[in-house]
């Protein structure tokens, strides 16, 4: 499958920093190529972060990821990433 045939999956994770998200993605086989992008052989991810309010006095960092790749690769990859991010974010 070529990059032209890749699909996109967008996910958001709260309570995890962009720096830690990049580290997790690197552990899953990617290499950081820019401040907000990682790439692997058959997938890539673009990251952004923002602070979101939870109730009147609590705020959390939210990392938004746009994954691109072969769906057969992306779906299990996103699941593995989500398991790491859930443990980190509490």
Tab-separated table of N, CA and C in Angstrom:
chain	number	residue	atom	x	y	z
A	1	UNK	N	0.851	-1.180	0.000
A	1	UNK	CA	0.000	0.000	0.000
A	1	UNK	C	0.893	1.238	0.000
A	2	UNK	N	0.608	2.159	-0.887
A	2	UNK	CA	1.398	3.391	-0.971
A	2	UNK	C	0.817	4.456	-0.061
A	3	UNK	N	1.605	5.486	0.190
A	3	UNK	CA	1.154	6.584	1.051
A	3	UNK	C	-0.102	7.248	0.492
A	4	UNK	N	-0.283	7.223	-0.818
A	4	UNK	CA	-1.487	7.800	-1.426
A	4	UNK	C	-2.748	7.035	-1.034
A	5	UNK	N	-2.595	5.779	-0.644
A	5	UNK	CA	-3.735	4.935	-0.292
A	5	UNK	C	-3.958	4.856	1.221
A	6	UNK	N	-3.159	5.547	1.984
A	6	UNK	CA	-3.283	5.527	3.440
A	6	UNK	C	-4.605	6.143	3.881
A	7	UNK	N	-5.077	5.702	5.037
A	7	UNK	CA	-6.266	6.277	5.661
A	7	UNK	C	-5.834	7.142	6.841
A	8	UNK	N	-6.760	7.975	7.308
A	8	UNK	CA	-6.499	8.848	8.470
A	8	UNK	C	-7.389	8.437	9.622
A	9	UNK	N	-6.822	8.465	10.808
A	9	UNK	CA	-7.575	8.224	12.041
A	9	UNK	C	-7.200	9.340	13.009
A	10	UNK	N	-8.204	10.027	13.545
A	10	UNK	CA	-7.953	11.116	14.494
A	10	UNK	C	-8.381	10.672	15.890
A	11	UNK	N	-7.500	10.890	16.849
A	11	UNK	CA	-7.778	10.528	18.241
A	11	UNK	C	-7.267	11.628	19.158
A	12	UNK	N	-7.901	11.780	20.326
A	12	UNK	CA	-7.467	12.740	21.345
A	12	UNK	C	-7.259	11.999	22.653
A	13	UNK	N	-6.225	12.402	23.378
A	13	UNK	CA	-5.902	11.795	24.658
A	13	UNK	C	-5.646	12.900	25.661
A	14	UNK	N	-6.281	12.796	26.809
A	14	UNK	CA	-6.125	13.815	27.853
A	14	UNK	C	-5.212	13.307	28.959
A	15	UNK	N	-4.501	14.260	29.572
A	15	UNK	CA	-3.652	13.930	30.702
A	15	UNK	C	-2.295	13.386	30.315
A	16	UNK	N	-1.886	13.571	29.080
A	16	UNK	CA	-0.587	13.127	28.593
A	16	UNK	C	0.040	14.296	27.840
A	17	UNK	N	1.330	14.482	27.986
A	17	UNK	CA	2.000	15.575	27.293
A	17	UNK	C	2.361	15.156	25.866
A	18	UNK	N	2.555	16.138	25.022
A	18	UNK	CA	2.955	15.854	23.647
A	18	UNK	C	4.322	15.172	23.631
A	19	UNK	N	5.219	15.605	24.518
A	19	UNK	CA	6.555	15.010	24.596
A	19	UNK	C	6.461	13.519	24.922
A	20	UNK	N	5.605	13.162	25.900
A	20	UNK	CA	5.444	11.761	26.274
A	20	UNK	C	4.759	10.969	25.157
A	21	UNK	N	3.804	11.581	24.484
A	21	UNK	CA	3.138	10.913	23.359
A	21	UNK	C	4.157	10.579	22.270
A	22	UNK	N	5.064	11.496	21.987
A	22	UNK	CA	6.101	11.240	20.983
A	22	UNK	C	6.992	10.090	21.435
A	23	UNK	N	7.345	10.071	22.711
A	23	UNK	CA	8.174	8.981	23.239
A	23	UNK	C	7.465	7.633	23.051
A	24	UNK	N	6.179	7.572	23.358
A	24	UNK	CA	5.425	6.331	23.175
A	24	UNK	C	5.393	5.926	21.699
A	25	UNK	N	5.189	6.892	20.813
A	25	UNK	CA	5.164	6.588	19.381
A	25	UNK	C	6.526	6.088	18.899
A	26	UNK	N	7.590	6.660	19.443
A	26	UNK	CA	8.933	6.176	19.099
A	26	UNK	C	9.114	4.734	19.577
A	27	UNK	N	8.575	4.415	20.756
A	27	UNK	CA	8.646	3.042	21.269
A	27	UNK	C	7.852	2.068	20.399
A	28	UNK	N	6.899	2.600	19.633
A	28	UNK	CA	6.098	1.775	18.726
A	28	UNK	C	6.691	1.717	17.318
A	29	UNK	N	7.893	2.284	17.153
A	29	UNK	CA	8.597	2.127	15.883
A	29	UNK	C	8.756	3.378	15.043
A	30	UNK	N	8.310	4.526	15.536
A	30	UNK	CA	8.404	5.766	14.747
A	30	UNK	C	9.699	6.504	15.066
A	31	UNK	N	9.999	7.449	14.221
A	31	UNK	CA	11.115	8.355	14.425
A	31	UNK	C	10.583	9.779	14.339
A	32	UNK	N	10.962	10.612	15.286
A	32	UNK	CA	10.514	12.006	15.254
A	32	UNK	C	11.238	12.723	14.117
A	33	UNK	N	10.460	13.337	13.211
A	33	UNK	CA	11.035	14.031	12.054
A	33	UNK	C	10.817	15.535	12.122
A	34	UNK	N	9.974	15.979	13.041
A	34	UNK	CA	9.690	17.397	13.243
A	34	UNK	C	9.188	17.541	14.677
A	35	UNK	N	9.000	18.771	15.129
A	35	UNK	CA	8.529	18.976	16.495
A	35	UNK	C	7.191	18.303	16.757
A	36	UNK	N	6.368	18.198	15.709
A	36	UNK	CA	5.017	17.671	15.894
A	36	UNK	C	4.679	16.531	14.936
A	37	UNK	N	5.706	15.801	14.459
A	37	UNK	CA	5.459	14.702	13.522
A	37	UNK	C	6.437	13.561	13.753
A	38	UNK	N	5.879	12.340	13.704
A	38	UNK	CA	6.693	11.130	13.731
A	38	UNK	C	6.338	10.303	12.500
A	39	UNK	N	7.307	9.517	12.051
A	39	UNK	CA	7.073	8.674	10.882
A	39	UNK	C	7.704	7.306	11.097
A	40	UNK	N	7.022	6.294	10.588
A	40	UNK	CA	7.529	4.932	10.549
A	40	UNK	C	7.437	4.469	9.102
A	41	UNK	N	7.830	3.246	8.847
A	41	UNK	CA	7.832	2.749	7.477
A	41	UNK	C	6.444	2.747	6.845
A	42	UNK	N	5.424	2.328	7.618
A	42	UNK	CA	4.084	2.193	7.038
A	42	UNK	C	3.012	2.995	7.768
A	43	UNK	N	3.437	4.002	8.545
A	43	UNK	CA	2.474	4.897	9.191
A	43	UNK	C	3.184	6.170	9.623
A	44	UNK	N	2.390	7.184	9.945
A	44	UNK	CA	2.917	8.454	10.447
A	44	UNK	C	1.863	9.062	11.371
A	45	UNK	N	2.295	10.018	12.186
A	45	UNK	CA	1.350	10.698	13.069
A	45	UNK	C	1.756	12.155	13.229
A	46	UNK	N	0.761	13.021	13.179
A	46	UNK	CA	0.916	14.465	13.406
A	46	UNK	C	0.288	14.765	14.767
A	47	UNK	N	0.996	15.524	15.602
A	47	UNK	CA	0.524	15.796	16.959
A	47	UNK	C	0.298	17.280	17.168
A	48	UNK	N	-0.687	17.597	18.001
A	48	UNK	CA	-0.887	18.959	18.493
A	48	UNK	C	-1.413	18.834	19.902
A	49	UNK	N	-1.265	19.895	20.695
A	49	UNK	CA	-1.761	19.822	22.063
A	49	UNK	C	-2.435	21.126	22.437
A	50	UNK	N	-3.297	21.013	23.428
A	50	UNK	CA	-4.036	22.169	23.927
A	50	UNK	C	-4.419	21.898	25.376
A	51	UNK	N	-4.758	22.944	26.087
A	51	UNK	CA	-5.249	22.808	27.447
A	51	UNK	C	-6.767	22.882	27.404
A	52	UNK	N	-7.411	21.904	28.037
A	52	UNK	CA	-8.873	21.856	28.050
A	52	UNK	C	-9.362	21.915	29.488
A	53	UNK	N	-10.464	22.601	29.687
A	53	UNK	CA	-11.057	22.721	31.015
A	53	UNK	C	-11.938	21.535	31.324
A	54	UNK	N	-11.809	21.052	32.539
A	54	UNK	CA	-12.657	19.971	33.029
A	54	UNK	C	-13.342	20.528	34.280
A	55	UNK	N	-14.542	20.965	34.128
A	55	UNK	CA	-15.221	21.593	35.262
A	55	UNK	C	-14.727	23.015	35.461
A	56	UNK	N	-15.139	23.631	36.562
A	56	UNK	CA	-14.839	25.055	36.768
A	56	UNK	C	-13.389	25.358	37.145
A	57	UNK	N	-12.652	24.385	37.709
A	57	UNK	CA	-11.325	24.735	38.215
A	57	UNK	C	-10.210	23.775	37.807
A	58	UNK	N	-10.498	22.784	37.005
A	58	UNK	CA	-9.482	21.802	36.620
A	58	UNK	C	-9.242	21.881	35.118
A	59	UNK	N	-7.963	21.835	34.737
A	59	UNK	CA	-7.639	21.781	33.313
A	59	UNK	C	-6.595	20.694	33.086
A	60	UNK	N	-6.636	20.117	31.902
A	60	UNK	CA	-5.721	19.050	31.521
A	60	UNK	C	-5.138	19.357	30.152
A	61	UNK	N	-3.973	18.777	29.887
A	61	UNK	CA	-3.420	18.828	28.540
A	61	UNK	C	-4.105	17.757	27.709
A	62	UNK	N	-4.491	18.117	26.509
A	62	UNK	CA	-5.062	17.167	25.563
A	62	UNK	C	-4.150	17.118	24.354
A	63	UNK	N	-3.735	15.920	23.983
A	63	UNK	CA	-2.925	15.730	22.785
A	63	UNK	C	-3.835	15.169	21.706
A	64	UNK	N	-3.863	15.852	20.565
A	64	UNK	CA	-4.645	15.407	19.413
A	64	UNK	C	-3.672	14.797	18.410
A	65	UNK	N	-3.991	13.596	17.953
A	65	UNK	CA	-3.132	12.896	16.995
A	65	UNK	C	-3.909	12.601	15.729
A	66	UNK	N	-3.259	12.800	14.604
A	66	UNK	CA	-3.795	12.383	13.315
A	66	UNK	C	-2.849	11.314	12.804
A	67	UNK	N	-3.317	10.072	12.842
A	67	UNK	CA	-2.544	8.943	12.349
A	67	UNK	C	-2.853	8.753	10.874
A	68	UNK	N	-1.850	8.358	10.109
A	68	UNK	CA	-2.030	8.028	8.699
A	68	UNK	C	-1.292	6.729	8.428
A	69	UNK	N	-1.932	5.846	7.665
A	69	UNK	CA	-1.268	4.601	7.322
A	69	UNK	C	-2.257	3.577	6.811
A	70	UNK	N	-1.745	2.372	6.636
A	70	UNK	CA	-2.545	1.233	6.228
A	70	UNK	C	-3.498	0.881	7.377
A	71	UNK	N	-4.796	0.734	7.125
A	71	UNK	CA	-5.738	0.445	8.209
A	71	UNK	C	-5.383	-0.826	8.988
A	72	UNK	N	-4.813	-1.814	8.326
A	72	UNK	CA	-4.433	-3.046	9.017
A	72	UNK	C	-3.295	-2.801	9.996
A	73	UNK	N	-2.489	-1.787	9.743
A	73	UNK	CA	-1.404	-1.413	10.644
A	73	UNK	C	-1.902	-0.438	11.699
A	74	UNK	N	-2.710	0.544	11.280
A	74	UNK	CA	-3.127	1.623	12.182
A	74	UNK	C	-3.994	1.169	13.336
A	75	UNK	N	-4.989	0.348	13.073
A	75	UNK	CA	-5.942	0.005	14.125
A	75	UNK	C	-5.263	-0.647	15.332
A	76	UNK	N	-4.407	-1.674	15.146
A	76	UNK	CA	-3.729	-2.232	16.318
A	76	UNK	C	-2.701	-1.272	16.924
A	77	UNK	N	-2.083	-0.452	16.093
A	77	UNK	CA	-1.114	0.527	16.585
A	77	UNK	C	-1.794	1.546	17.502
A	78	UNK	N	-2.935	2.068	17.074
A	78	UNK	CA	-3.665	3.046	17.874
A	78	UNK	C	-4.117	2.411	19.180
A	79	UNK	N	-4.521	1.160	19.142
A	79	UNK	CA	-4.935	0.462	20.362
A	79	UNK	C	-3.758	0.335	21.332
A	80	UNK	N	-2.584	-0.030	20.841
A	80	UNK	CA	-1.402	-0.137	21.709
A	80	UNK	C	-1.028	1.224	22.278
A	81	UNK	N	-1.101	2.258	21.438
A	81	UNK	CA	-0.800	3.606	21.923
A	81	UNK	C	-1.811	4.020	23.001
A	82	UNK	N	-3.083	3.759	22.774
A	82	UNK	CA	-4.123	4.144	23.728
A	82	UNK	C	-3.913	3.465	25.080
A	83	UNK	N	-3.482	2.213	25.071
A	83	UNK	CA	-3.224	1.524	26.332
A	83	UNK	C	-2.102	2.205	27.103
A	84	UNK	N	-1.046	2.617	26.422
A	84	UNK	CA	0.047	3.333	27.076
A	84	UNK	C	-0.437	4.700	27.586
A	85	UNK	N	-1.183	5.407	26.766
A	85	UNK	CA	-1.635	6.761	27.126
A	85	UNK	C	-2.618	6.716	28.286
A	86	UNK	N	-3.465	5.725	28.352
A	86	UNK	CA	-4.440	5.614	29.454
A	86	UNK	C	-3.725	5.402	30.780
A	87	UNK	N	-2.712	4.554	30.771
A	87	UNK	CA	-1.955	4.308	32.010
A	87	UNK	C	-1.233	5.572	32.446
A	88	UNK	N	-0.704	6.315	31.480
A	88	UNK	CA	0.049	7.534	31.818
A	88	UNK	C	-0.879	8.627	32.330
A	89	UNK	N	-2.009	8.768	31.671
A	89	UNK	CA	-2.904	9.865	32.012
A	89	UNK	C	-3.744	9.640	33.257
A	90	UNK	N	-3.838	8.397	33.682
A	90	UNK	CA	-4.612	8.100	34.894
A	90	UNK	C	-6.044	8.206	34.605
